[in-house]
GROMACS .gro file of C-alpha atoms in nm:
model
  483
    1MET     CA    1  -1.762  -3.156  -3.489
    2GLU     CA    2  -1.997  -3.093  -3.200
    3TYR     CA    3  -1.880  -3.034  -2.846
    4ALA     CA    4  -2.067  -3.135  -2.532
    5TYR     CA    5  -2.151  -2.821  -2.338
    6PRO     CA    6  -2.434  -2.782  -2.088
    7THR     CA    7  -2.734  -2.568  -2.178
    8TYR     CA    8  -2.993  -2.425  -1.941
    9ARG     CA    9  -3.298  -2.647  -1.917
   10ILE     CA   10  -3.530  -2.378  -1.780
   11ASP     CA   11  -3.702  -2.074  -1.922
   12LEU     CA   12  -3.882  -1.773  -1.781
   13THR     CA   13  -4.139  -1.734  -2.054
   14PRO     CA   14  -4.311  -1.402  -2.135
   15ASP     CA   15  -4.624  -1.552  -1.975
   16ILE     CA   16  -4.442  -1.605  -1.644
   17VAL     CA   17  -4.300  -1.253  -1.656
   18GLU     CA   18  -4.652  -1.122  -1.724
   19GLN     CA   19  -4.776  -1.306  -1.414
   20CYS     CA   20  -4.497  -1.139  -1.212
   21CYS     CA   21  -4.617  -0.799  -1.334
   22ALA     CA   22  -4.978  -0.886  -1.248
   23THR     CA   23  -4.881  -0.996  -0.896
   24ALA     CA   24  -4.677  -0.679  -0.842
   25THR     CA   25  -4.975  -0.470  -0.954
   26LYS     CA   26  -5.201  -0.652  -0.709
   27LEU     CA   27  -4.954  -0.601  -0.423
   28LEU     CA   28  -4.936  -0.228  -0.490
   29ALA     CA   29  -5.316  -0.200  -0.501
   30GLU     CA   30  -5.409  -0.421  -0.207
   31VAL     CA   31  -5.105  -0.420   0.025
   32GLY     CA   32  -4.962  -0.080  -0.060
   33PHE     CA   33  -4.618   0.067  -0.006
   34VAL     CA   34  -4.497   0.234   0.315
   35ALA     CA   35  -4.343   0.581   0.285
   36ALA     CA   36  -4.335   0.702   0.646
   37HIS     CA   37  -4.244   1.064   0.579
   38GLU     CA   38  -4.534   1.303   0.618
   39PRO     CA   39  -4.376   1.609   0.448
   40PHE     CA   40  -4.309   1.393   0.142
   41LEU     CA   41  -4.655   1.236   0.141
   42GLN     CA   42  -4.814   1.577   0.183
   43LYS     CA   43  -4.681   1.669  -0.163
   44LEU     CA   44  -4.859   1.367  -0.313
   45ARG     CA   45  -5.200   1.392  -0.151
   46GLY     CA   46  -5.473   1.435  -0.408
   47LYS     CA   47  -5.272   1.283  -0.694
   48ALA     CA   48  -5.488   1.075  -0.927
   49GLY     CA   49  -5.444   0.700  -0.883
   50LEU     CA   50  -5.310   0.720  -0.527
   51ARG     CA   51  -5.479   0.647  -0.198
   52ILE     CA   52  -5.282   0.739   0.114
   53ASP     CA   53  -5.381   0.583   0.445
   54GLY     CA   54  -5.143   0.681   0.724
   55ASP     CA   55  -4.792   0.596   0.606
   56ARG     CA   56  -4.912   0.349   0.343
   57VAL     CA   57  -4.968   0.441  -0.022
   58TYR     CA   58  -5.200   0.233  -0.242
   59PHE     CA   59  -5.175   0.247  -0.621
   60GLU     CA   60  -5.475   0.199  -0.846
   61PRO     CA   61  -5.412  -0.078  -1.105
   62ALA     CA   62  -5.473   0.161  -1.395
   63LEU     CA   63  -5.193   0.387  -1.275
   64THR     CA   64  -4.955   0.095  -1.223
   65HIS     CA   65  -5.037  -0.043  -1.570
   66GLU     CA   66  -4.955   0.294  -1.725
   67TYR     CA   67  -4.614   0.300  -1.562
   68LEU     CA   68  -4.554  -0.068  -1.637
   69GLU     CA   69  -4.611  -0.006  -2.008
   70ARG     CA   70  -4.351   0.269  -2.003
   71PHE     CA   71  -4.108   0.042  -1.821
   72ILE     CA   72  -4.162  -0.245  -2.066
   73SER     CA   73  -4.121  -0.012  -2.362
   74SER     CA   74  -3.793   0.122  -2.222
   75LYS     CA   75  -3.665  -0.234  -2.175
   76ALA     CA   76  -3.746  -0.315  -2.538
   77HIS     CA   77  -3.542  -0.012  -2.651
   78GLU     CA   78  -3.255  -0.112  -2.419
   79GLN     CA   79  -3.257  -0.463  -2.564
   80GLU     CA   80  -3.245  -0.327  -2.918
   81ARG     CA   81  -2.945  -0.110  -2.831
   82ALA     CA   82  -2.773  -0.403  -2.658
   83ASP     CA   83  -2.825  -0.624  -2.963
   84ARG     CA   84  -2.666  -0.361  -3.187
   85ALA     CA   85  -2.367  -0.303  -2.958
   86ALA     CA   86  -2.061  -0.507  -3.045
   87PRO     CA   87  -1.917  -0.696  -2.744
   88SER     CA   88  -1.574  -0.581  -2.634
   89ASP     CA   89  -1.279  -0.818  -2.673
   90GLU     CA   90  -1.065  -0.613  -2.434
   91TRP     CA   91  -0.983  -0.790  -2.110
   92GLN     CA   92  -1.027  -0.566  -1.807
   93ILE     CA   93  -1.003  -0.590  -1.429
   94SER     CA   94  -1.164  -0.355  -1.180
   95ILE     CA   95  -1.123  -0.311  -0.808
   96ALA     CA   96  -1.401  -0.279  -0.552
   97GLY     CA   97  -1.444  -0.337  -0.184
   98PHE     CA   98  -1.671  -0.105   0.008
   99SER     CA   99  -1.501  -0.283   0.300
  100MET     CA  100  -1.476  -0.154   0.653
  101SER     CA  101  -1.198  -0.401   0.733
  102VAL     CA  102  -0.875  -0.502   0.565
  103LEU     CA  103  -0.649  -0.804   0.579
  104ASP     CA  104  -0.316  -0.649   0.672
  105ILE     CA  105  -0.070  -0.713   0.388
  106GLU     CA  106   0.229  -0.780   0.615
  107THR     CA  107   0.069  -0.961   0.911
  108GLU     CA  108  -0.260  -1.100   0.769
  109GLU     CA  109  -0.436  -0.950   1.069
  110VAL     CA  110  -0.802  -0.863   1.018
  111ARG     CA  111  -0.838  -0.504   1.136
  112PRO     CA  112  -1.043  -0.188   1.072
  113ALA     CA  113  -0.945  -0.002   0.756
  114THR     CA  114  -0.762   0.329   0.785
  115CYS     CA  115  -0.713   0.632   0.564
  116GLN     CA  116  -0.360   0.508   0.494
  117ASP     CA  117  -0.498   0.170   0.384
  118LEU     CA  118  -0.725   0.345   0.136
  119ARG     CA  119  -0.431   0.544  -0.003
  120ASP     CA  120  -0.208   0.236  -0.023
  121LEU     CA  121  -0.470   0.021  -0.193
  122ILE     CA  122  -0.546   0.292  -0.450
  123LYS     CA  123  -0.173   0.305  -0.526
  124LEU     CA  124  -0.161  -0.074  -0.556
  125ALA     CA  125  -0.449  -0.087  -0.803
  126ASN     CA  126  -0.327   0.210  -1.004
  127SER     CA  127   0.021   0.057  -1.032
  128PHE     CA  128  -0.147  -0.193  -1.266
  129GLY     CA  129  -0.352   0.078  -1.437
  130ILE     CA  130  -0.660  -0.068  -1.266
  131GLY     CA  131  -0.947   0.146  -1.136
  132GLY     CA  132  -1.296   0.082  -1.003
  133SER     CA  133  -1.479   0.149  -0.679
  134TYR     CA  134  -1.309   0.242  -0.354
  135PRO     CA  135  -1.149  -0.061  -0.185
  136CYS     CA  136  -1.218   0.029   0.178
  137MET     CA  137  -1.392   0.280   0.402
  138PRO     CA  138  -1.160   0.443   0.662
  139GLN     CA  139  -1.261   0.367   1.020
  140ASP     CA  140  -0.992   0.576   1.196
  141LEU     CA  141  -1.208   0.890   1.193
  142PRO     CA  142  -1.527   1.002   1.367
  143PRO     CA  143  -1.820   0.815   1.203
  144LEU     CA  144  -1.962   1.116   1.018
  145MET     CA  145  -1.625   1.196   0.862
  146ARG     CA  146  -1.554   0.852   0.716
  147ALA     CA  147  -1.743   0.873   0.387
  148ILE     CA  148  -1.636   1.235   0.338
  149ALA     CA  149  -1.270   1.134   0.379
  150CYS     CA  150  -1.322   0.842   0.140
  151PHE     CA  151  -1.446   1.077  -0.132
  152LYS     CA  152  -1.164   1.322  -0.076
  153ILE     CA  153  -0.888   1.060  -0.081
  154CYS     CA  154  -1.023   0.886  -0.392
  155TYR     CA  155  -1.062   1.212  -0.583
  156GLU     CA  156  -0.718   1.346  -0.493
  157MET     CA  157  -0.526   1.022  -0.556
  158ALA     CA  158  -0.680   0.878  -0.874
  159ASP     CA  159  -0.886   0.976  -1.174
  160ASN     CA  160  -1.020   0.621  -1.218
  161MET     CA  161  -1.133   0.540  -0.862
  162ARG     CA  162  -1.502   0.577  -0.780
  163PRO     CA  163  -1.596   0.683  -0.428
  164TYR     CA  164  -1.959   0.606  -0.363
  165ASP     CA  165  -2.245   0.639  -0.121
  166TYR     CA  166  -2.290   0.794   0.219
  167GLN     CA  167  -2.408   0.655   0.552
  168GLN     CA  168  -2.584   0.950   0.717
  169PRO     CA  169  -2.779   1.254   0.591
  170GLU     CA  170  -2.536   1.489   0.767
  171GLN     CA  171  -2.262   1.383   0.523
  172THR     CA  172  -2.455   1.445   0.204
  173ARG     CA  173  -2.411   1.820   0.163
  174TYR     CA  174  -2.030   1.802   0.183
  175ILE     CA  175  -2.017   1.503  -0.051
  176TYR     CA  176  -2.247   1.677  -0.298
  177GLU     CA  177  -2.020   1.982  -0.299
  178MET     CA  178  -1.721   1.756  -0.370
  179HIS     CA  179  -1.910   1.614  -0.668
  180GLN     CA  180  -1.964   1.966  -0.796
  181VAL     CA  181  -1.592   2.048  -0.762
  182MET     CA  182  -1.507   1.736  -0.963
  183GLY     CA  183  -1.782   1.793  -1.221
  184LYS     CA  184  -1.954   1.464  -1.136
  185ARG     CA  185  -2.316   1.369  -1.076
  186PHE     CA  186  -2.428   1.295  -0.721
  187ASP     CA  187  -2.611   0.968  -0.654
  188LEU     CA  188  -2.900   1.003  -0.410
  189THR     CA  189  -3.001   0.659  -0.288
  190LEU     CA  190  -3.348   0.550  -0.180
  191THR     CA  191  -3.322   0.228   0.018
  192VAL     CA  192  -3.576  -0.052   0.063
  193PRO     CA  193  -3.488  -0.171   0.418
  194SER     CA  194  -3.772  -0.426   0.443
  195ALA     CA  195  -4.061  -0.555   0.235
  196MET     CA  196  -4.267  -0.288   0.055
  197CYS     CA  197  -4.128   0.023   0.222
  198VAL     CA  198  -3.874   0.297   0.163
  199ASP     CA  199  -3.638   0.435   0.427
  200PRO     CA  200  -3.796   0.760   0.553
  201LYS     CA  201  -3.448   0.902   0.614
  202ASP     CA  202  -3.384   0.878   0.240
  203LEU     CA  203  -3.706   1.062   0.162
  204GLY     CA  204  -3.582   1.341   0.388
  205VAL     CA  205  -3.255   1.357   0.191
  206PHE     CA  206  -3.458   1.363  -0.130
  207LEU     CA  207  -3.657   1.665  -0.012
  208ASP     CA  208  -3.339   1.841   0.102
  209PHE     CA  209  -3.175   1.800  -0.239
  210TYR     CA  210  -3.479   1.850  -0.460
  211PRO     CA  211  -3.408   2.226  -0.495
  212ASP     CA  212  -3.049   2.145  -0.596
  213TRP     CA  213  -3.174   1.899  -0.859
  214GLN     CA  214  -3.418   2.160  -0.992
  215LYS     CA  215  -3.138   2.414  -1.022
  216HIS     CA  216  -2.845   2.204  -1.145
  217ARG     CA  217  -2.986   1.872  -1.276
  218ASP     CA  218  -2.670   1.703  -1.148
  219ILE     CA  219  -2.828   1.435  -0.926
  220ASN     CA  220  -2.909   1.072  -1.008
  221PHE     CA  221  -3.187   0.906  -0.811
  222ARG     CA  222  -3.092   0.545  -0.733
  223ILE     CA  223  -3.280   0.261  -0.565
  224LEU     CA  224  -3.103   0.016  -0.332
  225ASP     CA  225  -3.306  -0.302  -0.292
  226TYR     CA  226  -3.105  -0.606  -0.185
  227VAL     CA  227  -3.209  -0.919  -0.376
  228MET     CA  228  -3.137  -1.163  -0.091
  229ILE     CA  229  -3.358  -1.459  -0.180
  230GLY     CA  230  -3.523  -1.627   0.117
  231ILE     CA  231  -3.421  -1.340   0.346
  232MET     CA  232  -3.532  -1.005   0.206
  233LYS     CA  233  -3.713  -1.150  -0.095
  234PRO     CA  234  -3.899  -1.473  -0.177
  235VAL     CA  235  -3.663  -1.764  -0.231
  236THR     CA  236  -3.777  -1.819  -0.591
  237ALA     CA  237  -3.638  -1.624  -0.885
  238VAL     CA  238  -3.990  -1.524  -0.993
  239GLY     CA  239  -4.078  -1.421  -0.639
  240CYS     CA  240  -3.769  -1.201  -0.617
  241ALA     CA  241  -3.844  -1.050  -0.959
  242THR     CA  242  -4.201  -0.975  -0.853
  243MET     CA  243  -4.100  -0.814  -0.525
  244THR     CA  244  -3.822  -0.599  -0.670
  245LEU     CA  245  -4.056  -0.485  -0.946
  246ALA     CA  246  -4.327  -0.386  -0.697
  247GLU     CA  247  -4.084  -0.201  -0.469
  248SER     CA  248  -3.878  -0.019  -0.731
  249LEU     CA  249  -4.189   0.066  -0.935
  250ALA     CA  250  -4.353   0.212  -0.622
  251ILE     CA  251  -4.054   0.440  -0.560
  252HIS     CA  252  -4.037   0.533  -0.928
  253MET     CA  253  -4.405   0.625  -0.934
  254LEU     CA  254  -4.388   0.825  -0.613
  255LEU     CA  255  -4.092   1.032  -0.734
  256ASN     CA  256  -4.235   1.077  -1.082
  257LEU     CA  257  -4.568   1.191  -0.942
  258PHE     CA  258  -4.376   1.429  -0.717
  259ASP     CA  259  -4.201   1.568  -1.028
  260SER     CA  260  -4.267   1.428  -1.376
  261GLU     CA  261  -3.905   1.484  -1.480
  262ILE     CA  262  -3.764   1.250  -1.213
  263HIS     CA  263  -3.710   0.894  -1.333
  264ALA     CA  264  -3.568   0.653  -1.077
  265PRO     CA  265  -3.471   0.315  -1.231
  266VAL     CA  266  -3.720   0.028  -1.217
  267VAL     CA  267  -3.574  -0.322  -1.183
  268MET     CA  268  -3.686  -0.685  -1.183
  269GLY     CA  269  -3.404  -0.873  -1.010
  270ALA     CA  270  -3.410  -1.252  -1.019
  271GLY     CA  271  -3.200  -1.270  -0.703
  272ILE     CA  272  -2.853  -1.365  -0.587
  273PRO     CA  273  -2.782  -1.692  -0.403
  274THR     CA  274  -2.789  -1.682  -0.024
  275ASP     CA  275  -2.689  -1.923   0.251
  276LEU     CA  276  -3.000  -1.975   0.461
  277ARG     CA  277  -2.810  -2.178   0.719
  278ASN     CA  278  -2.634  -1.857   0.829
  279ALA     CA  279  -2.878  -1.606   0.674
  280CYS     CA  280  -2.613  -1.435   0.462
  281TRP     CA  281  -2.502  -1.390   0.102
  282ALA     CA  282  -2.356  -1.696  -0.072
  283PHE     CA  283  -2.097  -1.512  -0.282
  284GLY     CA  284  -1.907  -1.763  -0.491
  285SER     CA  285  -2.205  -1.998  -0.513
  286PRO     CA  286  -2.188  -2.248  -0.803
  287ARG     CA  287  -2.549  -2.148  -0.881
  288LEU     CA  288  -2.468  -1.781  -0.935
  289HIS     CA  289  -2.455  -1.818  -1.313
  290LEU     CA  290  -2.807  -1.965  -1.312
  291PHE     CA  291  -2.955  -1.663  -1.135
  292ARG     CA  292  -2.770  -1.434  -1.373
  293TYR     CA  293  -2.922  -1.623  -1.666
  294LEU     CA  294  -3.271  -1.607  -1.516
  295ALA     CA  295  -3.230  -1.231  -1.466
  296SER     CA  296  -3.156  -1.197  -1.837
  297GLN     CA  297  -3.465  -1.408  -1.910
  298VAL     CA  298  -3.673  -1.154  -1.720
  299GLU     CA  299  -3.530  -0.882  -1.942
  300TRP     CA  300  -3.611  -1.082  -2.254
  301GLY     CA  301  -3.960  -1.159  -2.130
  302LEU     CA  302  -4.026  -0.789  -2.077
  303SER     CA  303  -3.877  -0.673  -2.406
  304GLY     CA  304  -4.029  -0.951  -2.614
  305CYS     CA  305  -3.706  -1.004  -2.807
  306GLU     CA  306  -3.467  -1.283  -2.720
  307PRO     CA  307  -3.111  -1.247  -2.853
  308GLU     CA  308  -2.966  -1.519  -3.072
  309VAL     CA  309  -2.669  -1.571  -2.841
  310TYR     CA  310  -2.658  -1.555  -2.462
  311SER     CA  311  -2.352  -1.359  -2.353
  312ILE     CA  312  -2.263  -1.161  -2.041
  313PRO     CA  313  -2.039  -0.851  -2.045
  314HIS     CA  314  -1.887  -0.874  -1.699
  315VAL     CA  315  -1.852  -1.097  -1.394
  316LEU     CA  316  -1.743  -1.050  -1.033
  317LEU     CA  317  -1.465  -1.252  -0.869
  318GLU     CA  318  -1.683  -1.339  -0.572
  319THR     CA  319  -1.606  -1.530  -0.257
  320SER     CA  320  -1.751  -1.567   0.091
  321SER     CA  321  -1.414  -1.662   0.239
  322ALA     CA  322  -1.258  -1.428   0.496
  323ALA     CA  323  -0.904  -1.544   0.415
  324VAL     CA  324  -0.664  -1.575   0.122
  325ASP     CA  325  -0.726  -1.948   0.118
  326GLU     CA  326  -0.847  -2.250  -0.078
  327GLN     CA  327  -1.213  -2.145  -0.057
  328ALA     CA  328  -1.137  -1.801  -0.200
  329ALA     CA  329  -0.937  -1.957  -0.484
  330MET     CA  330  -1.208  -2.211  -0.562
  331GLU     CA  331  -1.498  -1.965  -0.557
  332LYS     CA  332  -1.326  -1.679  -0.738
  333MET     CA  333  -1.187  -1.904  -1.011
  334SER     CA  334  -1.523  -2.075  -1.058
  335CYS     CA  335  -1.710  -1.745  -1.092
  336GLY     CA  336  -1.445  -1.593  -1.317
  337LEU     CA  337  -1.394  -1.888  -1.549
  338MET     CA  338  -1.765  -1.960  -1.586
  339GLY     CA  339  -1.827  -1.595  -1.665
  340ALA     CA  340  -1.547  -1.590  -1.922
  341MET     CA  341  -1.688  -1.900  -2.090
  342GLN     CA  342  -2.017  -1.712  -2.126
  343GLY     CA  343  -1.849  -1.412  -2.284
  344ALA     CA  344  -1.736  -1.192  -1.994
  345ARG     CA  345  -1.412  -1.001  -2.047
  346ASN     CA  346  -1.452  -0.757  -1.759
  347PHE     CA  347  -1.374  -0.890  -1.409
  348GLY     CA  348  -1.470  -0.696  -1.098
  349TYR     CA  349  -1.422  -0.734  -0.722
  350ALA     CA  350  -1.047  -0.791  -0.746
  351GLY     CA  351  -0.913  -0.808  -0.392
  352VAL     CA  352  -1.250  -0.851  -0.222
  353LEU     CA  353  -1.305  -1.118   0.044
  354CYS     CA  354  -1.596  -1.222   0.269
  355VAL     CA  355  -1.857  -1.087   0.023
  356ASP     CA  356  -1.737  -0.727   0.059
  357ASP     CA  357  -1.661  -0.703   0.430
  358LEU     CA  358  -1.287  -0.743   0.385
  359PHE     CA  359  -1.023  -0.625   0.137
  360SER     CA  360  -0.684  -0.784   0.084
  361GLY     CA  361  -0.397  -0.639  -0.116
  362VAL     CA  362  -0.246  -0.987  -0.142
  363GLN     CA  363  -0.573  -1.128  -0.276
  364PHE     CA  364  -0.579  -0.843  -0.527
  365ILE     CA  365  -0.241  -0.953  -0.667
  366ILE     CA  366  -0.362  -1.313  -0.684
  367ASP     CA  367  -0.683  -1.204  -0.857
  368VAL     CA  368  -0.483  -1.021  -1.123
  369GLU     CA  369  -0.292  -1.343  -1.188
  370MET     CA  370  -0.620  -1.537  -1.181
  371VAL     CA  371  -0.764  -1.326  -1.462
  372ASN     CA  372  -0.443  -1.381  -1.659
  373TYR     CA  373  -0.492  -1.757  -1.606
  374ILE     CA  374  -0.855  -1.736  -1.717
  375ARG     CA  375  -0.758  -1.536  -2.024
  376GLU     CA  376  -0.497  -1.791  -2.124
  377THR     CA  377  -0.751  -2.070  -2.075
  378ILE     CA  378  -1.005  -1.901  -2.300
  379GLU     CA  379  -0.755  -1.795  -2.564
  380ALA     CA  380  -0.628  -2.153  -2.586
  381PHE     CA  381  -0.949  -2.231  -2.778
  382ASP     CA  382  -0.810  -2.005  -3.053
  383PRO     CA  383  -0.438  -2.074  -3.025
  384HIS     CA  384  -0.150  -1.912  -3.208
  385PRO     CA  385  -0.069  -2.093  -3.535
  386ASP     CA  386   0.286  -2.152  -3.414
  387ILE     CA  387   0.154  -2.458  -3.227
  388ILE     CA  388   0.115  -2.643  -3.560
  389ASN     CA  389   0.396  -2.472  -3.751
  390MET     CA  390   0.597  -2.729  -3.954
  391GLU     CA  391   0.863  -2.486  -4.074
  392GLY     CA  392   1.212  -2.605  -3.986
  393LEU     CA  393   1.086  -2.917  -3.807
  394TYR     CA  394   1.316  -3.165  -3.983
  395GLU     CA  395   1.621  -2.949  -3.929
  396GLU     CA  396   1.537  -2.905  -3.560
  397CYS     CA  397   1.493  -3.278  -3.501
  398ARG     CA  398   1.810  -3.359  -3.700
  399GLU     CA  399   2.025  -3.110  -3.507
  400VAL     CA  400   1.908  -3.235  -3.168
  401ALA     CA  401   1.939  -3.600  -3.271
  402LEU     CA  402   2.299  -3.541  -3.380
  403GLY     CA  403   2.381  -3.369  -3.050
  404ASP     CA  404   2.436  -3.025  -3.203
  405ASP     CA  405   2.161  -2.860  -2.993
  406THR     CA  406   1.882  -2.931  -2.742
  407PHE     CA  407   1.513  -2.867  -2.784
  408ILE     CA  408   1.499  -2.616  -2.498
  409SER     CA  409   1.776  -2.404  -2.650
  410HIS     CA  410   1.692  -2.447  -3.017
  411PRO     CA  411   1.604  -2.127  -3.213
  412ASN     CA  412   1.262  -2.274  -3.301
  413THR     CA  413   1.179  -2.304  -2.930
  414VAL     CA  414   1.313  -1.959  -2.849
  415LYS     CA  415   1.113  -1.809  -3.135
  416ARG     CA  416   0.782  -1.982  -3.061
  417PHE     CA  417   0.752  -2.082  -2.695
  418ARG     CA  418   0.587  -1.760  -2.580
  419ASN     CA  419   0.308  -1.816  -2.832
  420ILE     CA  420   0.263  -2.183  -2.737
  421VAL     CA  421   0.339  -2.228  -2.363
  422PRO     CA  422   0.405  -1.888  -2.201
  423SER     CA  423   0.514  -1.888  -1.838
  424PRO     CA  424   0.285  -1.697  -1.598
  425ALA     CA  425   0.411  -1.390  -1.418
  426ARG     CA  426   0.345  -1.509  -1.062
  427ILE     CA  427   0.283  -1.884  -1.073
  428VAL     CA  428   0.613  -2.070  -1.034
  429ARG     CA  429   0.627  -2.430  -1.159
  430GLU     CA  430   0.919  -2.629  -1.026
  431LYS     CA  431   1.019  -2.964  -0.881
  432LEU     CA  432   0.994  -3.033  -0.509
  433ASN     CA  433   1.367  -3.019  -0.431
  434SER     CA  434   1.385  -2.676  -0.595
  435TRP     CA  435   1.083  -2.550  -0.397
  436LEU     CA  436   1.221  -2.686  -0.069
  437SER     CA  437   1.518  -2.454  -0.106
  438HIS     CA  438   1.297  -2.148  -0.059
  439ARG     CA  439   0.939  -2.267   0.026
  440THR     CA  440   0.786  -1.953  -0.125
  441THR     CA  441   0.416  -1.969  -0.214
  442LEU     CA  442   0.197  -1.761  -0.444
  443LYS     CA  443   0.067  -1.579  -0.138
  444ASP     CA  444   0.424  -1.495  -0.033
  445ARG     CA  445   0.506  -1.359  -0.378
  446GLY     CA  446   0.180  -1.164  -0.380
  447ARG     CA  447   0.267  -1.003  -0.046
  448GLU     CA  448   0.615  -0.903  -0.165
  449GLU     CA  449   0.484  -0.759  -0.489
  450ALA     CA  450   0.203  -0.566  -0.316
  451LEU     CA  451   0.446  -0.403  -0.070
  452GLU     CA  452   0.695  -0.318  -0.347
  453ARG     CA  453   0.429  -0.160  -0.567
  454ILE     CA  454   0.278   0.044  -0.283
  455GLY     CA  455   0.622   0.169  -0.187
  456SER     CA  456   0.737   0.267  -0.534
  457PHE     CA  457   0.429   0.383  -0.725
  458GLU     CA  458   0.381   0.758  -0.771
  459PRO     CA  459   0.006   0.831  -0.759
  460TYR     CA  460  -0.197   1.076  -0.961
  461HIS     CA  461  -0.214   1.433  -0.826
  462LEU     CA  462  -0.530   1.640  -0.845
  463PRO     CA  463  -0.495   1.987  -1.004
  464ASP     CA  464  -0.417   2.250  -0.740
  465ASP     CA  465  -0.742   2.443  -0.777
  466LYS     CA  466  -0.956   2.134  -0.722
  467GLN     CA  467  -0.734   2.018  -0.436
  468ARG     CA  468  -0.782   2.351  -0.257
  469GLU     CA  469  -1.159   2.326  -0.295
  470LEU     CA  470  -1.170   1.972  -0.160
  471ASP     CA  471  -0.948   2.075   0.132
  472ARG     CA  472  -1.182   2.365   0.207
  473ILE     CA  473  -1.493   2.145   0.204
  474TYR     CA  474  -1.325   1.879   0.418
  475ALA     CA  475  -1.206   2.134   0.673
  476ARG     CA  476  -1.556   2.272   0.708
  477ALA     CA  477  -1.699   1.923   0.751
  478GLU     CA  478  -1.432   1.838   1.007
  479ALA     CA  479  -1.513   2.150   1.208
  480GLU     CA  480  -1.886   2.071   1.207
  481LEU     CA  481  -1.896   1.690   1.215
  482GLY     CA  482  -1.560   1.569   1.340
  483GLN     CA  483  -1.641   1.556   1.708
   0.00000   0.00000   0.00000
């Protein structure tokens, strides 16, 4: 039997990807890339293949082709490893947020996040055994202390919660020292704030930490280049891929020419849907899966080897809604279910609202239930054999027909119902008169559960020696930056 299921009726062929590479090479040669940091550029003057005119760096095509070949070769190796890796059947949920605001669990008020919110939300996630990236950034501290506090709280309260990023160069030294205490690698980010340029502030941070990298080799060099089609990138998938390639390749080449052992990642992003009416992200867009597919096509076009089956490892429960409402439910369920149908078993962004401006503990509870719903939907395609089990059928029907039992209380029902029609943990199905007696909604139950879990869960405790070191670093930062 064949089943009707939509297939993508578009392809990014290797020829199209090759044209993207050619256009990126031309941009780097004729338009150049702005790196407005003279001390950094001074280290690169005289390098073969570069021409520096003021703040703008031009790359000779031969140099770009050399680096492109390395990039393409690395993608081919990555694709080979991905093809050999067996997909995981384990269903997982992860938290994220990066939010500066929270939706208060008790009042639903939108307000700035606090240190206590961060602690409570870590406890909430960990009460399910769920980790991920930090849910919110505390705002009840002086600006320069916020990221430092976020790192400290995440490290001391959980071993599965990832603090990330910094806002200002003044914070970096303290955060780097915290990484060293925890035995983790520090991510140094180089941002593309506008077309064909790198943030000079980030180049300054790079120069500050270059001696540390030489000594310890405990720093990752990352590139942040937002793929906002029609806003920060061309509106087409190929235009976005071309621009991200040109920009990330420029940064990669500059750092590698600075030191041949530094390898910042090169990317060709096909974009993420935006809403051009309001010039913002369109998280939860029904076209998201298409852009994800086109991004994989770019990878295949570069590597020259297309997999036999298209499958994605993870998906984000995305929404643009700023409330725990119908829009959030519609967008998150659409993204999650579509991703699961294409193979995803890892679901991120639990609890996140309004792209990532807002975090809600109640939405987090609902998202956990949503993933359970999606899992049951997918697993229903491969149901438990109890659903067609004939054993004892005549006896069951006979006993009920004679009035000796009822179907709902019969041993066959008791033995099999959990494998055939299990009841969800948080979705209550009942008749109207029953509901009118209490009028409790899923949101109400989510709020009650979130508060109960936060109040009763005992969080992880950092070993005393590491806690003392973090306290010492934080105290020093507070004395110097907490004004």
